[in-house]
Amino acid sequence: MKFLIIGGDAAGMSAASRAKRNAPDMDVTVLEATSDVSYSACGMPYNIADAGVPIEDLVVRQAQVFREKQGIDLKTGHKALSVDRESKVVTGKRMDGTDFGIPYDRLLIATGARPIMPELPGFDLEGVMALKSLADGRRIKSFIRSADVRKAVIIGMGYIALEMSEALRARGIEVSMVKPRPMFLPWMNQDMARVVKKEVEDNQVEMHPGEEIVRIERNGGTLNVICTQNKLKADMVLVAVGVRPSNELAVGSGLELGPSGAISVDRALRTTDHDIYSAGDCADAYHVVTGEKTWVPLALRANRAGWAAADNVTGRDVELQGVAGTAVFKVFDLQVARTGLSMKEAGEFGFDPVEVMIKGRSRAHAHPMNTSLYVQMIGDGKSGRLLGAQLLGREGAAHRVNAPAVALHQQMTVERFSQCDLAYAPPFSPTWDPMLTAANQLLKKLG
Amino acid sequence: MKFLIIGGDAAGMSAASRAKRNAPDMDVTVLEATSDVSYSACGMPYNIADAGVPIEDLVVRQAQVFREKQGIDLKTGHKALSVDRESKVVTGKRMDGTDFGIPYDRLLIATGARPIMPELPGFDLEGVMALKSLADGRRIKSFIRSADVRKAVIIGMGYIALEMSEALRARGIEVSMVKPRPMFLPWMNQDMARVVKKEVEDNQVEMHPGEEIVRIERNGGTLNVICTQNKLKADMVLVAVGVRPSNELAVGSGLELGPSGAISVDRALRTTDHDIYSAGDCADAYHVVTGEKTWVPLALRANRAGWAAADNVTGRDVELQGVAGTAVFKVFDLQVARTGLSMKEAGEFGFDPVEVMIKGRSRAHAHPMNTSLYVQMIGDGKSGRLLGAQLLGREGAAHRVNAPAVALHQQMTVERFSQCDLAYAPPFSPTWDPMLTAANQLLKKLG
């Protein structure tokens, strides 16, 4: 049995390793277009924040370990260009320009996602960069040094943009952020979003929401980001307006697509072709709250889906529950976490969403170093089900979100969640954890 | 309707406030033996750690607020001594020595728990103290100052003993700890218990487990704790060997008792007398894992049970799910958390417990300030159910435990828990949260 994997990042390498562990004699080949495999992409902002460490610190496992220790035929510099489903052959081009064609019995498409680059003048100028691959990180880090970057503009205000604002400030770089839509963190309770915005501004980041970007120009050593109202000057421009699934191979071979153009897979990670699986940021997933398809390109799902695809290819029978949409990021001293649906999503999926937002405390009454902890919680007016939660604070927000995440997997009602025996000690929470206080208040509103 | 409450701490005052909120016209009377009500008992070690703050900082709500703002007839200095269930009258003694007799329609016994004092010579000497009530905290704080305490012996090594070891070290006091049983934190995975013990010892606390205490003697200004092998000198001795339910009123009036002599209550907090409820550290509870009765005297349950009792007294129909045995404490820089059953408990309740313990990391690969995070997880070999979890680390252990706690409320299998969409960002965890890694490894052992 020949198991061919396209893509050597989280999902692809997880699948390759798992397949060899499950079935040591299986012929496992990985095609990776770049020369980097198995690195912590999410760690790049923190690595960039520190001029003193090489980007290679983020490499989790070297290519030769996969090849020599694990017996995986890892072919870097191999860009897959098409899948012939009839003859079961993947063809493509090597870095040196030569062609290749490799047959498969089972194929895994793990091509990931790539940054959206607006089709506007000047986004191809030197110093205008996105952050997705390790090569991007390497390029940004080296550009900061070689161009002696003092001022940066970040286009976008999502979590990667925000993590990068912190990273660049840590390097002493002046930062401005700009995005076309006026709403900051539109999925978030807007009282909480304002707290995040203030934190960013308190760290000397200039925020320009609601500014359409027209083009980028180079004027001598300076880049000018021309917006409808402002002209923002920078030595470097970081484009972080989101990602899209790298679905070309699936489109080219007629596989079905799901939300946002991600490759449609069932709970066993199978595409609409019985012998082709897909996992990672290029593939969709079921949402445990809605039961419907969703696209949440995050690292844990990529790893888990890679494993599950390999389990199925090697003859185990594995189905994944789906995702709850749990995500967390840090921006300066704030932890921002969410799980489940936002108010808008809950409405779109036919729920009758009811929301509370409370400002609680991170520690017990009279305990030193107490800080604010914000909790938003959404329940369904019809069924009483918990639909989502958001947390925000200087401590304890990140790990707390896992409790409502588990509750969402179990389709718990707000009432049942409100009765959970959560941990209490004065350094870690009030007697009633703010999540329970939010649940109690939400119960009253649900009536 | 006359609602009489015995005990003005967490459960009693929660019940009183809730009853008046639900039914503003109800006649609500609280009998409290001391003069302190509504304070954060759990906060006392942290308050004692700081000489500069008064113990009264821990008072959450003043007695006159309950009386004047909330209309509760709060009688401090009223010690209830007996309940006549026939005539429905509680009799007792006031602080001034006079007797009282108060009738009730519904009664709530919320007398809490009190420290176990070994019946050995010298435990009544000045400078030998326990910590439970605010008066105890006041006495300890004032004794440290007046007797210029430089050296303390703590008898016991449970979580209050450990919190107090940290508090006394913060005051610059030399601390020795001693207990008869040789096993440190016997409910804990012993590899993890050793990490806790080392942390305590690294903070210059002398540990003497496995030493029987014979008596305490006073020799001039010094107390000598005489053990079978050692004689420990101290200016102050803190006795922290556990608590027992204050069940005398229930025993005296023939109510049924549950585990550890706690007052037996149903899910509606009713005792075996239809008109008498019990809540707080004196009452038992159902365990969500075993479905059996248990006694877990902790603050959240006390507050929640007080509310629920008041809800039922005021005509709402409320049942509590029970407790998962979730608990957390901090000792020096370590967070120690548990939920569900220990290996020993799981065996005693007829499960076929299988355990894993992993040493994971608190942050992602290559992220700065990464520390160890230990996770123990127990599953049932027969059903695959998750039975319990323990966490230990310098960050992220306390709030993480809430996720398995929710899972226990839902009687989830390890397999389902292992599929949960938990939060990931490099500052907060590896891609696979250590809880998921533990669950994955436990799954393999469960086969």
mmCIF file of C-alpha atoms in Angstrom, chain B residues 9-210:
data_model
loop_
_atom_site.group_PDB
_atom_site.id
_atom_site.type_symbol
_atom_site.label_atom_id
_atom_site.label_comp_id
_atom_site.label_asym_id
_atom_site.label_seq_id
_atom_site.Cartn_x
_atom_site.Cartn_y
_atom_site.Cartn_z
ATOM 1 C CA ASP B 9 -20.919 31.572 57.242
ATOM 2 C CA ALA B 10 -20.888 30.734 53.509
ATOM 3 C CA ALA B 11 -23.879 28.384 53.304
ATOM 4 C CA GLY B 12 -26.005 30.130 55.934
ATOM 5 C CA MET B 13 -25.617 33.675 54.670
ATOM 6 C CA SER B 14 -25.964 32.587 51.033
ATOM 7 C CA ALA B 15 -29.221 30.922 51.959
ATOM 8 C CA ALA B 16 -30.465 33.924 53.932
ATOM 9 C CA SER B 17 -29.680 36.382 51.136
ATOM 10 C CA ARG B 18 -31.156 34.158 48.493
ATOM 11 C CA ALA B 19 -34.356 33.550 50.486
ATOM 12 C CA LYS B 20 -34.911 37.290 50.940
ATOM 13 C CA ARG B 21 -34.245 37.877 47.249
ATOM 14 C CA ASN B 22 -36.666 35.138 46.219
ATOM 15 C CA ALA B 23 -39.307 36.023 48.834
ATOM 16 C CA PRO B 24 -38.793 39.516 50.261
ATOM 17 C CA ASP B 25 -41.630 39.065 52.771
ATOM 18 C CA MET B 26 -40.300 35.873 54.279
ATOM 19 C CA ASP B 27 -39.218 35.997 57.915
ATOM 20 C CA VAL B 28 -35.554 34.966 57.727
ATOM 21 C CA THR B 29 -33.535 34.604 60.934
ATOM 22 C CA VAL B 30 -29.887 33.574 61.233
ATOM 23 C CA LEU B 31 -28.282 32.355 64.461
ATOM 24 C CA GLU B 32 -24.498 32.754 64.492
ATOM 25 C CA ALA B 33 -22.520 31.648 67.545
ATOM 26 C CA THR B 34 -19.611 34.053 66.937
ATOM 27 C CA SER B 35 -19.705 37.700 66.029
ATOM 28 C CA ASP B 36 -18.309 37.193 62.521
ATOM 29 C CA VAL B 37 -20.403 36.517 59.434
ATOM 30 C CA SER B 38 -19.716 36.338 55.735
ATOM 31 C CA TYR B 39 -15.943 36.301 55.411
ATOM 32 C CA SER B 40 -13.552 34.553 53.083
ATOM 33 C CA ALA B 41 -12.191 31.783 55.320
ATOM 34 C CA CYS B 42 -10.105 30.444 52.439
ATOM 35 C CA GLY B 43 -8.363 33.800 52.194
ATOM 36 C CA MET B 44 -6.934 33.633 55.707
ATOM 37 C CA PRO B 45 -3.508 32.150 54.856
ATOM 38 C CA TYR B 46 -2.952 34.956 52.330
ATOM 39 C CA ASN B 47 -4.076 37.586 54.797
ATOM 40 C CA ILE B 48 -1.847 36.149 57.535
ATOM 41 C CA ALA B 49 1.074 36.269 55.076
ATOM 42 C CA ASP B 50 0.825 40.070 55.076
ATOM 43 C CA ALA B 51 1.356 41.734 58.462
ATOM 44 C CA GLY B 52 0.192 45.033 57.032
ATOM 45 C CA VAL B 53 -3.461 44.225 56.350
ATOM 46 C CA PRO B 54 -6.181 43.679 58.961
ATOM 47 C CA ILE B 55 -7.958 40.322 59.067
ATOM 48 C CA GLU B 56 -11.199 42.263 58.620
ATOM 49 C CA ASP B 57 -10.240 42.776 54.957
ATOM 50 C CA LEU B 58 -11.663 39.307 54.484
ATOM 51 C CA VAL B 59 -15.166 40.321 55.535
ATOM 52 C CA VAL B 60 -17.265 40.252 52.399
ATOM 53 C CA ARG B 61 -20.398 41.839 53.849
ATOM 54 C CA GLN B 62 -20.911 43.478 57.248
ATOM 55 C CA ALA B 63 -23.571 42.210 59.654
ATOM 56 C CA GLN B 64 -25.475 45.509 59.496
ATOM 57 C CA VAL B 65 -25.762 45.248 55.721
ATOM 58 C CA PHE B 66 -27.550 41.922 56.116
ATOM 59 C CA ARG B 67 -29.742 43.433 58.827
ATOM 60 C CA GLU B 68 -30.513 46.853 57.406
ATOM 61 C CA LYS B 69 -30.220 46.500 53.639
ATOM 62 C CA GLN B 70 -31.418 42.936 53.259
ATOM 63 C CA GLY B 71 -33.906 42.680 56.134
ATOM 64 C CA ILE B 72 -32.379 39.513 57.584
ATOM 65 C CA ASP B 73 -32.789 39.057 61.339
ATOM 66 C CA LEU B 74 -29.149 38.204 61.943
ATOM 67 C CA LYS B 75 -28.506 37.255 65.566
ATOM 68 C CA THR B 76 -24.776 37.023 66.237
ATOM 69 C CA GLY B 77 -23.558 35.607 69.546
ATOM 70 C CA HIS B 78 -26.400 33.061 69.488
ATOM 71 C CA LYS B 79 -25.232 29.499 69.905
ATOM 72 C CA ALA B 80 -27.882 26.922 68.991
ATOM 73 C CA LEU B 81 -27.735 23.898 71.304
ATOM 74 C CA SER B 82 -30.714 21.756 70.400
ATOM 75 C CA VAL B 83 -33.471 21.301 67.878
ATOM 76 C CA ASP B 84 -36.895 20.121 69.056
ATOM 77 C CA ARG B 85 -38.354 18.658 65.882
ATOM 78 C CA GLU B 86 -41.742 18.015 67.497
ATOM 79 C CA SER B 87 -42.429 21.559 68.593
ATOM 80 C CA LYS B 88 -40.154 23.007 65.864
ATOM 81 C CA VAL B 89 -38.105 25.152 68.198
ATOM 82 C CA VAL B 90 -34.359 25.754 68.343
ATOM 83 C CA THR B 91 -32.990 26.492 71.801
ATOM 84 C CA GLY B 92 -29.585 27.778 72.767
ATOM 85 C CA LYS B 93 -27.481 30.265 74.684
ATOM 86 C CA ARG B 94 -26.545 33.839 73.960
ATOM 87 C CA MET B 95 -22.995 35.107 74.507
ATOM 88 C CA ASP B 96 -24.181 36.808 77.688
ATOM 89 C CA GLY B 97 -25.240 33.419 79.083
ATOM 90 C CA THR B 98 -29.010 33.894 78.701
ATOM 91 C CA ASP B 99 -31.123 31.240 77.016
ATOM 92 C CA PHE B 100 -33.202 31.566 73.867
ATOM 93 C CA GLY B 101 -35.817 29.512 72.095
ATOM 94 C CA ILE B 102 -36.834 30.332 68.525
ATOM 95 C CA PRO B 103 -39.570 28.586 66.538
ATOM 96 C CA TYR B 104 -39.296 27.731 62.847
ATOM 97 C CA ASP B 105 -41.351 26.474 59.948
ATOM 98 C CA ARG B 106 -38.290 25.512 57.912
ATOM 99 C CA LEU B 107 -34.848 25.086 59.377
ATOM 100 C CA LEU B 108 -31.437 25.126 57.697
ATOM 101 C CA ILE B 109 -28.512 23.639 59.601
ATOM 102 C CA ALA B 110 -25.369 25.299 58.266
ATOM 103 C CA THR B 111 -23.028 24.774 61.174
ATOM 104 C CA GLY B 112 -20.007 24.013 59.015
ATOM 105 C CA ALA B 113 -17.002 22.033 60.092
ATOM 106 C CA ARG B 114 -14.384 22.520 62.735
ATOM 107 C CA PRO B 115 -10.719 21.581 63.042
ATOM 108 C CA ILE B 116 -9.829 18.208 64.482
ATOM 109 C CA MET B 117 -7.776 18.677 67.638
ATOM 110 C CA PRO B 118 -5.898 15.527 68.692
ATOM 111 C CA GLU B 119 -6.694 14.489 72.258
ATOM 112 C CA LEU B 120 -3.122 14.622 73.395
ATOM 113 C CA PRO B 121 -1.443 16.509 76.218
ATOM 114 C CA GLY B 122 -0.523 20.105 75.547
ATOM 115 C CA PHE B 123 -2.834 20.861 72.625
ATOM 116 C CA ASP B 124 -4.589 23.350 74.923
ATOM 117 C CA LEU B 125 -1.425 25.360 75.630
ATOM 118 C CA GLU B 126 -1.216 29.006 74.682
ATOM 119 C CA GLY B 127 0.351 29.323 71.250
ATOM 120 C CA VAL B 128 -1.145 26.034 69.999
ATOM 121 C CA MET B 129 -3.793 27.057 67.488
ATOM 122 C CA ALA B 130 -5.953 25.863 64.649
ATOM 123 C CA LEU B 131 -7.204 27.925 61.702
ATOM 124 C CA LYS B 132 -10.870 27.781 60.799
ATOM 125 C CA SER B 133 -12.847 30.807 61.954
ATOM 126 C CA LEU B 134 -12.037 34.457 61.460
ATOM 127 C CA ALA B 135 -11.432 34.568 65.232
ATOM 128 C CA ASP B 136 -8.738 31.919 64.749
ATOM 129 C CA GLY B 137 -7.123 34.013 62.026
ATOM 130 C CA ARG B 138 -7.272 37.106 64.228
ATOM 131 C CA ARG B 139 -5.739 35.187 67.127
ATOM 132 C CA ILE B 140 -2.905 33.748 65.020
ATOM 133 C CA LYS B 141 -2.105 37.101 63.491
ATOM 134 C CA SER B 142 -2.057 38.845 66.813
ATOM 135 C CA PHE B 143 -0.023 36.045 68.438
ATOM 136 C CA ILE B 144 2.645 36.209 65.714
ATOM 137 C CA ARG B 145 3.062 39.882 66.522
ATOM 138 C CA SER B 146 2.752 39.809 70.325
ATOM 139 C CA ALA B 147 4.876 36.694 70.865
ATOM 140 C CA ASP B 148 7.317 37.756 68.140
ATOM 141 C CA VAL B 149 7.055 34.317 66.559
ATOM 142 C CA ARG B 150 10.313 33.296 64.839
ATOM 143 C CA LYS B 151 9.733 29.566 64.559
ATOM 144 C CA ALA B 152 6.556 27.595 63.967
ATOM 145 C CA VAL B 153 5.643 23.937 63.818
ATOM 146 C CA ILE B 154 2.709 22.913 61.648
ATOM 147 C CA ILE B 155 1.068 19.605 62.521
ATOM 148 C CA GLY B 156 -0.465 18.211 59.339
ATOM 149 C CA MET B 157 0.487 18.418 55.653
ATOM 150 C CA GLY B 158 -2.851 18.907 53.927
ATOM 151 C CA TYR B 159 -3.667 21.899 51.795
ATOM 152 C CA ILE B 160 -4.346 24.318 54.665
ATOM 153 C CA ALA B 161 -1.115 23.241 56.340
ATOM 154 C CA LEU B 162 0.745 23.819 53.069
ATOM 155 C CA GLU B 163 -0.883 27.201 52.421
ATOM 156 C CA MET B 164 0.061 28.205 55.971
ATOM 157 C CA SER B 165 3.652 27.057 55.488
ATOM 158 C CA GLU B 166 3.892 29.527 52.624
ATOM 159 C CA ALA B 167 2.162 32.268 54.646
ATOM 160 C CA LEU B 168 4.515 31.869 57.608
ATOM 161 C CA ARG B 169 7.614 31.750 55.390
ATOM 162 C CA ALA B 170 6.401 35.002 53.833
ATOM 163 C CA ARG B 171 6.539 36.466 57.338
ATOM 164 C CA GLY B 172 10.125 35.279 57.686
ATOM 165 C CA ILE B 173 9.181 32.578 60.187
ATOM 166 C CA GLU B 174 11.100 29.282 60.241
ATOM 167 C CA VAL B 175 8.688 26.437 59.598
ATOM 168 C CA SER B 176 8.745 22.713 60.343
ATOM 169 C CA MET B 177 5.915 20.393 59.353
ATOM 170 C CA VAL B 178 5.165 17.057 60.935
ATOM 171 C CA LYS B 179 2.515 14.376 60.477
ATOM 172 C CA PRO B 180 2.073 10.784 61.596
ATOM 173 C CA ARG B 181 1.447 9.109 58.240
ATOM 174 C CA PRO B 182 4.515 8.585 56.076
ATOM 175 C CA MET B 183 2.805 9.313 52.765
ATOM 176 C CA PHE B 184 2.789 12.952 51.602
ATOM 177 C CA LEU B 185 -0.488 13.957 49.871
ATOM 178 C CA PRO B 186 -1.732 10.351 49.879
ATOM 179 C CA TRP B 187 -4.542 11.027 47.380
ATOM 180 C CA MET B 188 -2.014 12.233 44.820
ATOM 181 C CA ASN B 189 0.053 10.404 42.245
ATOM 182 C CA GLN B 190 3.230 9.954 44.294
ATOM 183 C CA ASP B 191 5.596 11.102 41.528
ATOM 184 C CA MET B 192 3.696 14.369 41.530
ATOM 185 C CA ALA B 193 3.538 14.479 45.331
ATOM 186 C CA ARG B 194 7.343 14.348 45.374
ATOM 187 C CA VAL B 195 7.477 17.443 43.160
ATOM 188 C CA VAL B 196 5.262 19.280 45.656
ATOM 189 C CA LYS B 197 7.355 18.110 48.598
ATOM 190 C CA LYS B 198 10.528 19.323 46.914
ATOM 191 C CA GLU B 199 8.977 22.730 46.279
ATOM 192 C CA VAL B 200 8.093 23.058 49.966
ATOM 193 C CA GLU B 201 11.563 21.953 51.058
ATOM 194 C CA ASP B 202 13.185 24.280 48.516
ATOM 195 C CA ASN B 203 11.428 27.064 50.385
ATOM 196 C CA GLN B 204 13.259 26.114 53.588
ATOM 197 C CA VAL B 205 10.404 24.238 55.201
ATOM 198 C CA GLU B 206 11.559 21.215 57.211
ATOM 199 C CA MET B 207 9.354 18.183 56.544
ATOM 200 C CA HIS B 208 8.871 15.330 59.021
ATOM 201 C CA PRO B 209 6.324 12.892 57.617
ATOM 202 C CA GLY B 210 5.832 9.592 59.445
#
